[in-house]
Amino acid sequence: MSIYRYEENPLVTPIDVKPYHENFEVIGAFNAGVAKYQDETILLLRVAERPISEDPEIVKAPVFNIEKNVLELKEYNKNDENYNFDDPRTIRSVQKLEGFSSLTSISYIRIARSKDGRHFKVDDKPFLYPFNQYQTFGIEDARCTQMGDTYYINFSSVSEMGVCDSLVATKDFKSFEDKGNIFAPENKDVLIFPEKVNGLYYALHRPSLKSIGNYDIWIATSPDLKHWGEHKHLAGIREDSWDNGRVGGGLVPIKTTKGWLEIYHGATEEHRYCMGALLLDLDDPSKVLARTKRSIMEPETEYEKNGFFDEVIFGCGAIVNGDTIQMYYGVSDTSMAGCELSISAILKQLEEEM
Ligand code: MAN
Protein backbone atom coordinates (compact mmCIF):
# COMPACT_ATOMS: atom_id res chain seq x y z
CA MET A 1 0.00 0.00 0.00
CA SER A 2 1.53 3.31 -0.97
CA ILE A 3 0.95 5.99 1.62
CA TYR A 4 1.94 9.61 1.22
CA ARG A 5 2.89 11.01 4.62
CA TYR A 6 3.04 14.79 4.76
CA GLU A 7 6.49 16.35 4.81
CA GLU A 8 5.32 18.69 7.60
CA ASN A 9 4.58 15.76 9.97
CA PRO A 10 3.94 15.80 12.83
CA LEU A 11 1.43 18.57 12.14
CA VAL A 12 0.43 19.38 15.72
CA THR A 13 2.57 18.52 18.73
CA PRO A 14 2.22 19.24 22.47
CA ILE A 15 4.55 22.27 22.10
CA ASP A 16 1.93 23.91 19.86
CA VAL A 17 -0.65 23.81 22.65
CA LYS A 18 -0.58 26.18 25.58
CA PRO A 19 -1.68 24.44 28.81
CA TYR A 20 -5.17 25.45 29.88
CA HIS A 21 -4.43 24.67 33.53
CA GLU A 22 -1.84 26.39 35.65
CA ASN A 23 1.04 24.11 36.72
CA PHE A 24 0.13 21.53 34.11
CA GLU A 25 2.05 20.45 31.03
CA VAL A 26 0.53 19.37 27.72
CA ILE A 27 1.74 15.84 27.04
CA GLY A 28 -0.52 15.01 24.12
CA ALA A 29 -2.41 16.62 21.25
CA PHE A 30 -3.62 13.56 19.39
CA ASN A 31 -6.46 11.26 18.20
CA ALA A 32 -8.44 14.10 16.62
CA GLY A 33 -11.84 13.94 14.96
CA VAL A 34 -11.80 15.75 11.61
CA ALA A 35 -14.19 18.07 9.79
CA LYS A 36 -14.28 20.35 6.79
CA TYR A 37 -16.02 23.54 7.90
CA GLN A 38 -16.28 26.46 5.44
CA ASP A 39 -12.73 26.91 4.11
CA GLU A 40 -11.07 25.27 7.12
CA THR A 41 -9.86 21.84 8.06
CA ILE A 42 -10.78 21.32 11.69
CA LEU A 43 -9.05 18.93 14.03
CA LEU A 44 -10.91 18.12 17.24
CA LEU A 45 -7.75 17.43 19.19
CA ARG A 46 -7.62 15.34 22.30
CA VAL A 47 -5.42 17.47 24.49
CA ALA A 48 -3.98 15.64 27.49
CA GLU A 49 -2.61 17.75 30.33
CA ARG A 50 -0.61 16.37 33.22
CA PRO A 51 -0.07 18.09 36.58
CA ILE A 52 3.57 18.97 37.14
CA SER A 53 4.87 17.16 40.21
CA GLU A 54 7.67 18.80 42.18
CA ASP A 55 8.35 15.56 44.01
CA PRO A 56 9.44 12.63 41.79
CA GLU A 57 7.93 10.19 44.33
CA ILE A 58 4.47 11.72 44.00
CA VAL A 59 2.15 11.14 41.06
CA LYS A 60 -0.76 13.55 40.81
CA ALA A 61 -4.01 12.43 39.22
CA PRO A 62 -6.47 15.10 38.00
CA VAL A 63 -10.21 14.68 38.62
CA PHE A 64 -12.74 17.31 37.63
CA ASN A 65 -15.20 18.15 40.42
CA ILE A 66 -18.45 18.96 38.61
CA GLU A 67 -20.32 20.40 41.63
CA LYS A 68 -17.52 22.78 42.55
CA ASN A 69 -16.46 23.34 38.93
CA VAL A 70 -12.77 22.86 39.76
CA LEU A 71 -10.06 20.47 38.77
CA GLU A 72 -8.81 18.61 41.83
CA LEU A 73 -5.68 16.55 42.28
CA LYS A 74 -5.42 13.17 43.91
CA GLU A 75 -1.93 12.22 45.07
CA TYR A 76 -0.30 8.79 44.91
CA ASN A 77 3.07 7.81 46.30
CA LYS A 78 5.15 5.77 43.85
CA ASN A 79 6.32 3.57 46.73
CA ASP A 80 2.75 2.63 47.65
CA GLU A 81 2.60 -1.12 47.03
CA ASN A 82 -1.15 -1.05 46.51
CA TYR A 83 -0.67 0.65 43.17
CA ASN A 84 1.11 -0.07 39.93
CA PHE A 85 2.60 2.79 37.88
CA ASP A 86 4.09 0.83 34.94
CA ASP A 87 1.64 2.17 32.32
CA PRO A 88 2.40 5.91 31.99
CA ARG A 89 -1.28 6.58 31.20
CA THR A 90 -2.85 5.08 34.29
CA ILE A 91 -2.53 4.28 37.98
CA ARG A 92 -3.71 0.77 38.66
CA SER A 93 -4.73 -0.95 41.85
CA VAL A 94 -2.73 -4.17 42.27
CA GLN A 95 -5.81 -5.87 43.78
CA LYS A 96 -7.76 -5.50 40.55
CA LEU A 97 -6.80 -7.60 37.56
CA GLU A 98 -8.05 -5.13 34.98
CA GLY A 99 -8.76 -1.45 34.63
CA PHE A 100 -7.40 1.58 36.43
CA SER A 101 -8.03 3.70 39.53
CA SER A 102 -6.88 7.03 38.11
CA LEU A 103 -5.56 8.56 34.93
CA THR A 104 -2.25 10.45 35.06
CA SER A 105 -3.62 13.21 32.80
CA ILE A 106 -6.94 14.83 31.96
CA SER A 107 -8.06 15.06 28.35
CA TYR A 108 -10.50 17.45 26.72
CA ILE A 109 -11.20 18.55 23.15
CA ARG A 110 -9.56 21.61 21.65
CA ILE A 111 -9.85 22.74 18.04
CA ALA A 112 -6.93 23.22 15.62
CA ARG A 113 -7.73 25.04 12.36
CA SER A 114 -6.00 25.11 8.99
CA LYS A 115 -6.57 26.64 5.56
CA ASP A 116 -4.17 24.35 3.70
CA GLY A 117 -4.65 21.12 5.68
CA ARG A 118 -1.02 21.09 6.78
CA HIS A 119 -0.39 24.13 8.96
CA PHE A 120 -2.63 24.31 12.00
CA LYS A 121 -3.34 26.92 14.61
CA VAL A 122 -4.70 25.72 17.94
CA ASP A 123 -7.56 27.63 19.62
CA ASP A 124 -6.73 29.21 23.00
CA LYS A 125 -9.65 27.63 24.85
CA PRO A 126 -11.11 24.12 24.98
CA PHE A 127 -14.12 23.35 22.79
CA LEU A 128 -15.39 20.42 24.88
CA TYR A 129 -14.36 20.45 28.51
CA PRO A 130 -15.85 18.07 31.16
CA PHE A 131 -19.43 19.28 31.66
CA ASN A 132 -21.14 16.41 33.50
CA GLN A 133 -20.48 13.63 36.01
CA TYR A 134 -19.61 11.10 33.28
CA GLN A 135 -16.56 13.15 32.31
CA THR A 136 -14.72 13.72 35.60
CA PHE A 137 -11.62 11.90 34.24
CA GLY A 138 -11.87 13.61 30.86
CA ILE A 139 -13.14 13.60 27.30
CA GLU A 140 -11.20 11.59 24.72
CA ASP A 141 -10.91 10.54 21.09
CA ALA A 142 -13.63 12.52 19.27
CA ARG A 143 -15.13 11.45 15.94
CA CYS A 144 -17.10 13.83 13.75
CA THR A 145 -19.86 12.97 11.28
CA GLN A 146 -21.32 15.68 9.08
CA MET A 147 -24.96 15.44 7.99
CA GLY A 148 -26.17 18.51 6.11
CA ASP A 149 -24.98 21.56 8.01
CA THR A 150 -24.89 19.70 11.35
CA TYR A 151 -21.72 18.13 12.67
CA TYR A 152 -22.28 15.28 15.15
CA ILE A 153 -19.33 14.85 17.46
CA ASN A 154 -19.09 11.76 19.64
CA PHE A 155 -16.35 10.97 22.14
CA SER A 156 -15.39 8.87 25.14
CA SER A 157 -16.58 10.28 28.46
CA VAL A 158 -14.39 8.88 31.23
CA SER A 159 -15.24 8.79 34.93
CA GLU A 160 -15.20 6.43 37.91
CA MET A 161 -18.46 5.04 36.51
CA GLY A 162 -16.72 3.84 33.37
CA VAL A 163 -16.03 4.88 29.81
CA CYS A 164 -19.18 5.67 27.84
CA ASP A 165 -19.79 7.32 24.49
CA SER A 166 -21.46 10.72 24.35
CA LEU A 167 -22.80 12.88 21.53
CA VAL A 168 -23.02 16.62 20.89
CA ALA A 169 -24.05 18.51 17.76
CA THR A 170 -22.68 21.76 16.41
CA LYS A 171 -23.21 23.93 13.36
CA ASP A 172 -20.37 26.41 13.95
CA PHE A 173 -17.66 24.79 16.12
CA LYS A 174 -18.24 27.51 18.69
CA SER A 175 -21.26 26.26 20.63
CA PHE A 176 -22.78 22.80 20.85
CA GLU A 177 -25.96 21.03 21.83
CA ASP A 178 -25.59 18.15 24.31
CA LYS A 179 -27.26 14.96 23.05
CA GLY A 180 -26.36 12.82 26.07
CA ASN A 181 -24.72 9.42 26.32
CA ILE A 182 -25.46 7.14 23.39
CA PHE A 183 -23.59 3.98 24.46
CA ALA A 184 -23.27 2.78 28.08
CA PRO A 185 -19.94 1.68 29.61
CA GLU A 186 -17.68 0.31 28.65
CA ASN A 187 -17.82 1.36 25.07
CA LYS A 188 -15.43 3.24 22.79
CA ASP A 189 -14.75 3.94 19.12
CA VAL A 190 -18.28 4.82 18.06
CA LEU A 191 -18.53 5.88 14.42
CA ILE A 192 -21.79 7.26 13.11
CA PHE A 193 -22.38 6.68 9.39
CA PRO A 194 -22.76 9.91 7.37
CA GLU A 195 -26.19 9.04 6.00
CA LYS A 196 -29.16 6.82 6.76
CA VAL A 197 -29.33 3.37 5.19
CA ASN A 198 -32.87 2.18 4.43
CA GLY A 199 -34.31 4.81 6.75
CA LEU A 200 -32.04 4.06 9.73
CA TYR A 201 -28.93 5.61 11.21
CA TYR A 202 -26.04 3.21 11.70
CA ALA A 203 -23.10 3.27 14.08
CA LEU A 204 -20.11 1.08 14.76
CA HIS A 205 -19.21 0.63 18.40
CA ARG A 206 -16.72 -1.30 20.49
CA PRO A 207 -17.86 -2.75 23.80
CA SER A 208 -14.88 -3.55 26.03
CA LEU A 209 -15.80 -6.85 27.61
CA LYS A 210 -14.59 -7.98 30.99
CA SER A 211 -16.01 -11.46 31.71
CA ILE A 212 -16.06 -13.18 28.32
CA GLY A 213 -15.57 -12.08 24.73
CA ASN A 214 -13.04 -9.79 23.13
CA TYR A 215 -12.51 -6.16 22.18
CA ASP A 216 -14.44 -6.48 18.89
CA ILE A 217 -16.37 -4.14 16.60
CA TRP A 218 -20.18 -4.19 16.78
CA ILE A 219 -22.81 -2.39 14.72
CA ALA A 220 -26.18 -0.90 15.76
CA THR A 221 -29.05 1.04 14.20
CA SER A 222 -31.17 3.93 15.39
CA PRO A 223 -34.28 5.74 14.14
CA ASP A 224 -33.20 9.06 15.69
CA LEU A 225 -29.49 8.97 16.72
CA LYS A 226 -30.72 8.61 20.29
CA HIS A 227 -32.10 5.10 20.71
CA TRP A 228 -29.66 2.44 19.53
CA GLY A 229 -30.61 -1.22 19.00
CA GLU A 230 -30.33 -4.21 16.63
CA HIS A 231 -26.79 -4.74 17.97
CA LYS A 232 -24.76 -7.19 15.93
CA HIS A 233 -21.21 -8.42 16.14
CA LEU A 234 -19.35 -7.15 13.06
CA ALA A 235 -15.64 -7.96 13.19
CA GLY A 236 -13.51 -9.59 15.84
CA ILE A 237 -9.85 -9.78 16.71
CA ARG A 238 -7.85 -12.38 14.77
CA GLU A 239 -5.38 -14.81 16.28
CA ASP A 240 -1.78 -14.66 15.03
CA SER A 241 -2.49 -11.36 13.36
CA TRP A 242 -1.53 -7.68 13.71
CA ASP A 243 -5.04 -7.19 15.20
CA ASN A 244 -5.02 -10.02 17.77
CA GLY A 245 -5.43 -7.77 20.82
CA ARG A 246 -8.25 -5.38 20.05
CA VAL A 247 -10.04 -3.76 17.13
CA GLY A 248 -12.13 -0.60 16.94
CA GLY A 249 -13.60 1.68 14.30
CA GLY A 250 -11.29 4.46 13.14
CA LEU A 251 -12.58 6.78 10.42
CA VAL A 252 -16.20 7.67 9.72
CA PRO A 253 -17.29 5.03 7.15
CA ILE A 254 -16.71 6.18 3.56
CA LYS A 255 -19.32 5.41 0.88
CA THR A 256 -17.75 3.84 -2.23
CA THR A 257 -19.30 2.11 -5.24
CA LYS A 258 -18.20 -1.25 -3.76
CA GLY A 259 -19.56 -0.72 -0.26
CA TRP A 260 -18.96 1.20 2.95
CA LEU A 261 -15.24 1.42 3.51
CA GLU A 262 -14.26 1.38 7.16
CA ILE A 263 -10.65 2.11 8.07
CA TYR A 264 -10.28 0.62 11.55
CA HIS A 265 -7.52 0.26 14.09
CA GLY A 266 -6.22 -3.01 15.36
CA ALA A 267 -3.68 -3.60 18.07
CA THR A 268 -1.57 -6.54 19.10
CA GLU A 269 -1.74 -7.86 22.65
CA GLU A 270 1.38 -5.74 23.24
CA HIS A 271 -0.57 -2.60 22.20
CA ARG A 272 1.05 -1.92 18.83
CA TYR A 273 -1.63 -0.04 16.86
CA CYS A 274 -1.99 -0.35 13.07
CA MET A 275 -4.81 0.41 10.61
CA GLY A 276 -6.76 -2.04 8.42
CA ALA A 277 -9.85 -1.96 6.24
CA LEU A 278 -13.32 -3.50 6.19
CA LEU A 279 -15.83 -3.36 3.37
CA LEU A 280 -19.49 -3.38 4.41
CA ASP A 281 -22.57 -3.93 2.28
CA LEU A 282 -24.01 -0.64 1.03
CA ASP A 283 -27.57 -1.78 1.67
CA ASP A 284 -26.93 -3.67 4.91
CA PRO A 285 -23.77 -2.46 6.67
CA SER A 286 -23.98 -5.32 9.17
CA LYS A 287 -22.72 -7.61 6.36
CA VAL A 288 -18.93 -7.73 6.02
CA LEU A 289 -18.00 -8.15 2.34
CA ALA A 290 -14.23 -8.12 2.81
CA ARG A 291 -11.47 -7.46 5.31
CA THR A 292 -7.79 -6.90 4.69
CA LYS A 293 -5.59 -9.71 5.97
CA ARG A 294 -2.54 -7.47 6.15
CA SER A 295 -2.70 -4.07 7.75
CA ILE A 296 -2.85 -1.12 5.36
CA MET A 297 -0.63 1.08 7.52
CA GLU A 298 1.78 0.47 10.40
CA PRO A 299 3.91 2.70 12.63
CA GLU A 300 7.05 3.30 10.58
CA THR A 301 8.38 6.80 11.04
CA GLU A 302 10.15 8.09 14.12
CA TYR A 303 7.11 10.11 15.25
CA GLU A 304 4.86 7.07 14.84
CA LYS A 305 7.19 4.80 16.80
CA ASN A 306 8.32 6.97 19.68
CA GLY A 307 6.29 9.10 22.03
CA PHE A 308 4.29 9.01 25.23
CA PHE A 309 2.98 5.57 24.26
CA ASP A 310 5.14 4.00 21.53
CA GLU A 311 4.11 2.34 18.27
CA VAL A 312 0.65 3.80 17.80
CA ILE A 313 -1.08 5.13 14.71
CA PHE A 314 -4.69 5.96 15.48
CA GLY A 315 -6.86 7.52 12.75
CA CYS A 316 -10.12 9.10 13.93
CA GLY A 317 -11.02 11.19 10.90
CA ALA A 318 -10.40 12.15 7.31
CA ILE A 319 -11.41 14.40 4.49
CA VAL A 320 -12.28 12.56 1.31
CA ASN A 321 -11.65 14.09 -2.12
CA GLY A 322 -12.50 11.80 -5.02
CA ASP A 323 -10.17 8.82 -4.69
CA THR A 324 -8.03 10.42 -1.97
CA ILE A 325 -8.47 9.91 1.75
CA GLN A 326 -6.68 12.68 3.57
CA MET A 327 -6.32 10.96 6.93
CA TYR A 328 -5.32 12.74 10.12
CA TYR A 329 -4.10 10.40 12.79
CA GLY A 330 -2.71 10.36 16.28
CA VAL A 331 0.88 9.19 16.62
CA SER A 332 2.26 7.52 19.76
CA ASP A 333 -0.46 9.13 21.93
CA THR A 334 1.52 12.38 21.50
CA SER A 335 0.95 14.30 18.26
CA MET A 336 -1.10 14.52 15.08
CA ALA A 337 0.14 13.58 11.62
CA GLY A 338 -1.45 13.57 8.17
CA CYS A 339 -1.23 11.28 5.17
CA GLU A 340 -3.00 10.42 1.94
CA LEU A 341 -4.33 7.00 1.00
CA SER A 342 -6.02 5.92 -2.22
CA ILE A 343 -9.52 4.43 -1.98
CA SER A 344 -9.03 2.35 -5.15
CA ALA A 345 -5.75 0.93 -3.80
CA ILE A 346 -7.46 -0.11 -0.55
CA LEU A 347 -10.38 -1.64 -2.47
CA LYS A 348 -7.87 -3.58 -4.58
CA GLN A 349 -6.17 -4.96 -1.46
CA LEU A 350 -9.58 -5.87 -0.03
CA GLU A 351 -10.45 -7.74 -3.23
CA GLU A 352 -7.13 -9.62 -3.24
CA GLU A 353 -7.28 -10.60 0.41
CA MET A 354 -10.98 -11.47 0.76
C1 MAN B 1 -6.82 3.53 28.20
C2 MAN B 1 -6.01 4.46 27.30
C3 MAN B 1 -5.93 5.84 27.89
C4 MAN B 1 -7.32 6.34 28.24
C5 MAN B 1 -8.08 5.35 29.12
C6 MAN B 1 -9.52 5.76 29.35
O1 MAN B 1 -6.14 3.28 29.37
O2 MAN B 1 -6.60 4.52 26.04
O3 MAN B 1 -5.33 6.74 26.99
O4 MAN B 1 -7.23 7.58 28.92
O5 MAN B 1 -8.09 4.09 28.48
O6 MAN B 1 -10.24 5.85 28.17
XYZ file of C-alpha atoms and ligand atoms in Angstrom:
366
model
C 0.000 0.000 0.000
C 1.531 3.310 -0.973
C 0.950 5.991 1.622
C 1.939 9.607 1.220
C 2.886 11.010 4.623
C 3.041 14.789 4.758
C 6.493 16.355 4.815
C 5.318 18.687 7.601
C 4.578 15.760 9.972
C 3.943 15.797 12.829
C 1.426 18.568 12.140
C 0.427 19.375 15.719
C 2.565 18.516 18.727
C 2.223 19.243 22.474
C 4.548 22.265 22.097
C 1.931 23.911 19.860
C -0.646 23.812 22.654
C -0.580 26.184 25.580
C -1.678 24.444 28.807
C -5.171 25.447 29.881
C -4.426 24.674 33.527
C -1.844 26.387 35.654
C 1.042 24.114 36.724
C 0.131 21.531 34.106
C 2.051 20.454 31.025
C 0.534 19.372 27.717
C 1.744 15.842 27.042
C -0.517 15.011 24.121
C -2.407 16.620 21.250
C -3.616 13.556 19.394
C -6.458 11.256 18.203
C -8.436 14.096 16.621
C -11.837 13.943 14.960
C -11.801 15.749 11.609
C -14.195 18.069 9.793
C -14.280 20.349 6.787
C -16.016 23.545 7.895
C -16.276 26.458 5.439
C -12.727 26.907 4.110
C -11.073 25.269 7.118
C -9.858 21.836 8.059
C -10.785 21.318 11.685
C -9.048 18.926 14.031
C -10.914 18.119 17.238
C -7.752 17.426 19.188
C -7.623 15.336 22.303
C -5.417 17.475 24.489
C -3.975 15.638 27.494
C -2.615 17.755 30.330
C -0.609 16.374 33.222
C -0.072 18.088 36.579
C 3.569 18.971 37.139
C 4.874 17.156 40.209
C 7.674 18.803 42.179
C 8.349 15.559 44.009
C 9.441 12.626 41.791
C 7.935 10.186 44.328
C 4.468 11.723 44.005
C 2.150 11.136 41.064
C -0.761 13.551 40.811
C -4.008 12.425 39.224
C -6.467 15.095 38.000
C -10.211 14.682 38.617
C -12.742 17.307 37.631
C -15.201 18.153 40.421
C -18.446 18.961 38.607
C -20.317 20.396 41.632
C -17.517 22.777 42.554
C -16.461 23.335 38.934
C -12.774 22.864 39.755
C -10.064 20.468 38.767
C -8.810 18.608 41.829
C -5.676 16.546 42.279
C -5.419 13.170 43.908
C -1.925 12.216 45.067
C -0.299 8.793 44.910
C 3.068 7.808 46.297
C 5.148 5.775 43.853
C 6.319 3.569 46.734
C 2.754 2.629 47.652
C 2.605 -1.125 47.029
C -1.152 -1.049 46.513
C -0.672 0.651 43.169
C 1.114 -0.066 39.928
C 2.598 2.791 37.880
C 4.093 0.826 34.939
C 1.642 2.171 32.318
C 2.399 5.911 31.987
C -1.283 6.581 31.204
C -2.848 5.078 34.291
C -2.528 4.278 37.980
C -3.705 0.771 38.659
C -4.734 -0.953 41.851
C -2.732 -4.174 42.269
C -5.806 -5.872 43.778
C -7.755 -5.503 40.552
C -6.800 -7.600 37.559
C -8.053 -5.126 34.978
C -8.765 -1.450 34.632
C -7.402 1.585 36.431
C -8.027 3.697 39.532
C -6.880 7.031 38.113
C -5.558 8.560 34.930
C -2.255 10.451 35.063
C -3.623 13.214 32.805
C -6.937 14.831 31.960
C -8.062 15.061 28.352
C -10.498 17.447 26.719
C -11.197 18.555 23.152
C -9.556 21.605 21.653
C -9.846 22.744 18.042
C -6.932 23.222 15.618
C -7.734 25.036 12.356
C -5.999 25.110 8.989
C -6.570 26.636 5.557
C -4.165 24.346 3.703
C -4.646 21.120 5.675
C -1.015 21.086 6.779
C -0.390 24.130 8.955
C -2.628 24.307 12.001
C -3.340 26.916 14.610
C -4.698 25.725 17.942
C -7.562 27.635 19.622
C -6.734 29.205 22.998
C -9.649 27.633 24.852
C -11.109 24.115 24.983
C -14.122 23.346 22.791
C -15.392 20.419 24.881
C -14.357 20.453 28.512
C -15.849 18.067 31.161
C -19.434 19.275 31.660
C -21.139 16.413 33.498
C -20.483 13.628 36.010
C -19.611 11.101 33.279
C -16.556 13.146 32.313
C -14.719 13.717 35.598
C -11.619 11.902 34.236
C -11.874 13.608 30.865
C -13.139 13.600 27.305
C -11.202 11.591 24.718
C -10.915 10.542 21.086
C -13.628 12.520 19.266
C -15.128 11.452 15.941
C -17.098 13.834 13.751
C -19.856 12.968 11.277
C -21.325 15.680 9.075
C -24.958 15.443 7.994
C -26.172 18.511 6.109
C -24.976 21.556 8.015
C -24.889 19.704 11.347
C -21.723 18.131 12.674
C -22.277 15.285 15.153
C -19.329 14.846 17.464
C -19.088 11.762 19.643
C -16.351 10.970 22.135
C -15.387 8.874 25.144
C -16.575 10.277 28.457
C -14.390 8.882 31.235
C -15.236 8.785 34.931
C -15.198 6.433 37.914
C -18.457 5.044 36.512
C -16.722 3.843 33.369
C -16.032 4.883 29.814
C -19.181 5.668 27.839
C -19.788 7.320 24.488
C -21.462 10.720 24.348
C -22.797 12.879 21.535
C -23.022 16.615 20.890
C -24.054 18.507 17.762
C -22.678 21.764 16.410
C -23.208 23.933 13.363
C -20.371 26.413 13.955
C -17.660 24.786 16.123
C -18.242 27.513 18.688
C -21.260 26.255 20.633
C -22.779 22.799 20.854
C -25.962 21.027 21.828
C -25.594 18.151 24.312
C -27.259 14.958 23.051
C -26.363 12.817 26.068
C -24.725 9.419 26.323
C -25.456 7.135 23.389
C -23.585 3.980 24.463
C -23.273 2.783 28.076
C -19.936 1.683 29.613
C -17.680 0.308 28.652
C -17.820 1.361 25.067
C -15.429 3.240 22.794
C -14.747 3.937 19.122
C -18.278 4.821 18.064
C -18.527 5.879 14.420
C -21.794 7.262 13.112
C -22.385 6.680 9.389
C -22.757 9.911 7.373
C -26.194 9.042 5.997
C -29.163 6.818 6.755
C -29.330 3.368 5.194
C -32.874 2.182 4.431
C -34.305 4.813 6.751
C -32.044 4.055 9.731
C -28.935 5.614 11.206
C -26.036 3.212 11.697
C -23.103 3.272 14.078
C -20.108 1.081 14.760
C -19.212 0.633 18.401
C -16.724 -1.300 20.487
C -17.864 -2.753 23.802
C -14.883 -3.553 26.033
C -15.795 -6.852 27.607
C -14.591 -7.982 30.991
C -16.008 -11.457 31.708
C -16.062 -13.182 28.321
C -15.567 -12.075 24.731
C -13.040 -9.789 23.135
C -12.508 -6.164 22.177
C -14.443 -6.477 18.895
C -16.375 -4.138 16.599
C -20.178 -4.186 16.777
C -22.814 -2.386 14.720
C -26.175 -0.896 15.764
C -29.049 1.036 14.202
C -31.170 3.935 15.392
C -34.278 5.739 14.141
C -33.199 9.062 15.689
C -29.486 8.974 16.722
C -30.724 8.612 20.287
C -32.098 5.097 20.708
C -29.662 2.443 19.532
C -30.605 -1.215 18.997
C -30.325 -4.207 16.635
C -26.791 -4.738 17.969
C -24.761 -7.186 15.930
C -21.209 -8.421 16.137
C -19.351 -7.153 13.064
C -15.636 -7.955 13.194
C -13.505 -9.595 15.844
C -9.853 -9.784 16.711
C -7.852 -12.379 14.773
C -5.376 -14.806 16.280
C -1.777 -14.662 15.031
C -2.487 -11.355 13.364
C -1.533 -7.681 13.711
C -5.043 -7.193 15.200
C -5.022 -10.022 17.770
C -5.431 -7.772 20.821
C -8.251 -5.383 20.054
C -10.038 -3.757 17.130
C -12.128 -0.596 16.944
C -13.602 1.683 14.296
C -11.289 4.457 13.139
C -12.576 6.780 10.421
C -16.203 7.666 9.720
C -17.295 5.034 7.146
C -16.710 6.177 3.556
C -19.319 5.415 0.883
C -17.754 3.843 -2.226
C -19.300 2.106 -5.236
C -18.199 -1.251 -3.762
C -19.560 -0.718 -0.263
C -18.963 1.199 2.947
C -15.236 1.415 3.513
C -14.257 1.377 7.161
C -10.646 2.109 8.072
C -10.281 0.619 11.548
C -7.521 0.262 14.087
C -6.218 -3.007 15.363
C -3.682 -3.602 18.067
C -1.573 -6.542 19.104
C -1.737 -7.857 22.653
C 1.384 -5.737 23.239
C -0.567 -2.600 22.196
C 1.049 -1.917 18.831
C -1.625 -0.038 16.860
C -1.994 -0.348 13.066
C -4.812 0.409 10.612
C -6.757 -2.042 8.422
C -9.854 -1.962 6.235
C -13.320 -3.499 6.193
C -15.828 -3.359 3.367
C -19.486 -3.381 4.415
C -22.566 -3.932 2.284
C -24.015 -0.635 1.029
C -27.565 -1.777 1.673
C -26.931 -3.668 4.914
C -23.765 -2.458 6.673
C -23.982 -5.324 9.174
C -22.717 -7.608 6.358
C -18.927 -7.729 6.017
C -17.998 -8.153 2.343
C -14.233 -8.117 2.811
C -11.475 -7.457 5.314
C -7.786 -6.895 4.689
C -5.585 -9.710 5.969
C -2.540 -7.474 6.153
C -2.704 -4.071 7.751
C -2.846 -1.120 5.358
C -0.625 1.080 7.519
C 1.780 0.474 10.399
C 3.910 2.704 12.633
C 7.050 3.303 10.579
C 8.384 6.805 11.037
C 10.154 8.093 14.115
C 7.110 10.106 15.252
C 4.862 7.065 14.841
C 7.192 4.799 16.795
C 8.322 6.973 19.683
C 6.285 9.103 22.034
C 4.294 9.006 25.229
C 2.980 5.568 24.262
C 5.143 4.000 21.532
C 4.108 2.336 18.271
C 0.652 3.803 17.802
C -1.083 5.135 14.711
C -4.692 5.960 15.478
C -6.855 7.517 12.749
C -10.121 9.104 13.930
C -11.022 11.192 10.898
C -10.403 12.145 7.312
C -11.409 14.400 4.487
C -12.285 12.561 1.314
C -11.646 14.090 -2.116
C -12.495 11.798 -5.022
C -10.172 8.816 -4.686
C -8.030 10.419 -1.974
C -8.471 9.906 1.747
C -6.678 12.680 3.573
C -6.322 10.955 6.927
C -5.321 12.741 10.117
C -4.102 10.396 12.788
C -2.708 10.365 16.278
C 0.884 9.194 16.618
C 2.261 7.522 19.757
C -0.458 9.133 21.928
C 1.519 12.382 21.500
C 0.952 14.300 18.256
C -1.097 14.517 15.077
C 0.139 13.578 11.622
C -1.445 13.572 8.171
C -1.231 11.283 5.173
C -2.995 10.415 1.940
C -4.329 7.000 0.996
C -6.022 5.920 -2.217
C -9.521 4.426 -1.977
C -9.030 2.352 -5.149
C -5.751 0.927 -3.799
C -7.462 -0.106 -0.546
C -10.381 -1.639 -2.465
C -7.865 -3.576 -4.579
C -6.167 -4.964 -1.463
C -9.583 -5.867 -0.034
C -10.453 -7.743 -3.229
C -7.129 -9.623 -3.236
C -7.278 -10.597 0.415
C -10.975 -11.472 0.757
C -6.822 3.534 28.202
C -6.009 4.460 27.299
C -5.929 5.841 27.887
C -7.318 6.339 28.242
C -8.082 5.354 29.115
C -9.518 5.764 29.346
O -6.140 3.279 29.366
O -6.603 4.515 26.041
O -5.331 6.737 26.988
O -7.231 7.577 28.920
O -8.090 4.092 28.477
O -10.243 5.853 28.172
